[in-house]
Amino acid sequence: MINKKKFYFRIVVPAFPNFNIYTSLATRTTSVGPIYVATNANKLDKWEVEVIDENNCHGRFWPRDEHNLLDHDQLQKERPADVVGFYASISSTVPRIYELAKFYKTSGVKTVAGGKHVEALIEEALDHDIDVVVLREGEITIKELLSAWEKNQDLSEIRGIAFLKDGSMYKTEKRPLIHDFDMLPLPDFNLMRYAKIKMYPITRTRGCNFNCEFCTVKDKARSASPENMMKQIRYLVETRGARKFFEASDHFASNREEAIEFCKLLTEYQRKYNIKLKITVQVRITDARYPALLEAMRQANINNVCIGYESPIDEELIAMRKGYLSKDLVNWTNTFHKYGFFIHGMFIFGYPRKPDASHKVIPLTEKAKYFREFIKKSKIDTLQVLLTIPLPGTELRKRLLQENRIFTTEQLGWEYYDGQYPLFMPDDGAEPEEMQQIVGDLMYRFYHFSNFWKIVKNILINFPMIVFTSAFTIIVGRVRYIISAFNIWHRKYFRNYALRFGGYFIVKNWFKNFRKDPFLKKLNIAKAELKESKHEP
């Protein structure tokens, strides 16, 4: 690089390509990984750093292009970046990354990308104007990489990267995973530009101790100390007024004893300063077996849990390698509800059976029946049902490619890899359109307009019966009773129906956008090509 007094590094979290269930949430939060990387890069003397999440741009100062996306041409005129990094863990955003990488590379800017997608498809990334792919964690690597570019040094000695050398891909020595998270600075959300954060992402654990076939996370779980996690939360509460948090670890209680200790510290902090935080975590349904954990979580105001049920069908759970069967799912769900948790259930529909499996063949319509019955019986508060995504780097994708079932990315590109589109031929001659229609029906049944009338009924009938009967307590000075009655009404009769009614508009908007998309035409071409390839000698 040209010798300068200061260099500029910009990290871009790319925009989602289609309207999806995360579109609204993405305008209020961000991904925590880029913040960690940016914070560490910002410790370099000669580098200024910013993070821009294209899904979370607010106010009048961010430049827009004709498609109402961030205008990077104007951005470069205002604040020319020397290096641009891309968050490439979400496959559906990769086409946007490659589009931007081409623009920046043409402008003479160095480009770097990290995340699960580009780790699995290094050569693809390097062929699409990415100069360097960061493998595994990036906090230490980015500092060494920026320093090397600043001083025009060779990159071969930097561990954990891949780049083109003499026209061929060159991978350096693997970088060890980070185990001591105390060595890292606290993530600095002040580096974000244009964003408004209402739910702060934090993470206590990296990796996962399980081995699901469909998942890209394979490293063993490593957790920050409970004290380190509290340090993060205190900093955000006391410097940014944060009150809502999403703990983004794949499994909050992968180290159960430390999770309980963290909950105790969190409880003490809230009591000491008389504040109430709202915290959402991701747990396994099997965590219902540990009452001490659930009690500690509730004491700490961890009220919302996201649970990856994936399926209520044993044959699919076995194929996924989830480590449990369906017989206990309802009882475990009831246990979470007994402790007062709000449950967001996450499901995968149409998981492909293995060709050597001895299990019976289950038609899609029967699978849909299993899902509907389980959702009704378990009384899950909110849910998402997505189609199976054969993500790059997963054993599932490898298996389906060997079975010649995946539609080519030339026809159905990475932009469709968000769980809303069928990407492979279903089991036993079923049609992908049917699979997608069933998912839409499951979501539409749950997030139906009829929830509006349930809200009206509960306001006109249940609200007076529960709340007004406690109103007389105001006279004797016991206001807490009417507050308690209101909370009971809100939780039991209002909250879920309000959320489901709001979900109705999300599902409706998705169908509206789907009808505008040429996906079905592309799918027909992809199906024909796949069928033809199976007949080739």
XYZ file of C-alpha atoms in Angstrom, residues 106 138-139 226 312 358 427 517:
8
model
C -12.081 -2.262 -9.423
C -10.581 -13.425 12.757
C -9.696 -11.219 15.748
C -19.038 -15.814 33.584
C -41.274 -33.973 15.666
C -34.478 -48.753 7.183
C -37.777 -37.881 -1.013
C -39.733 -13.363 -7.931
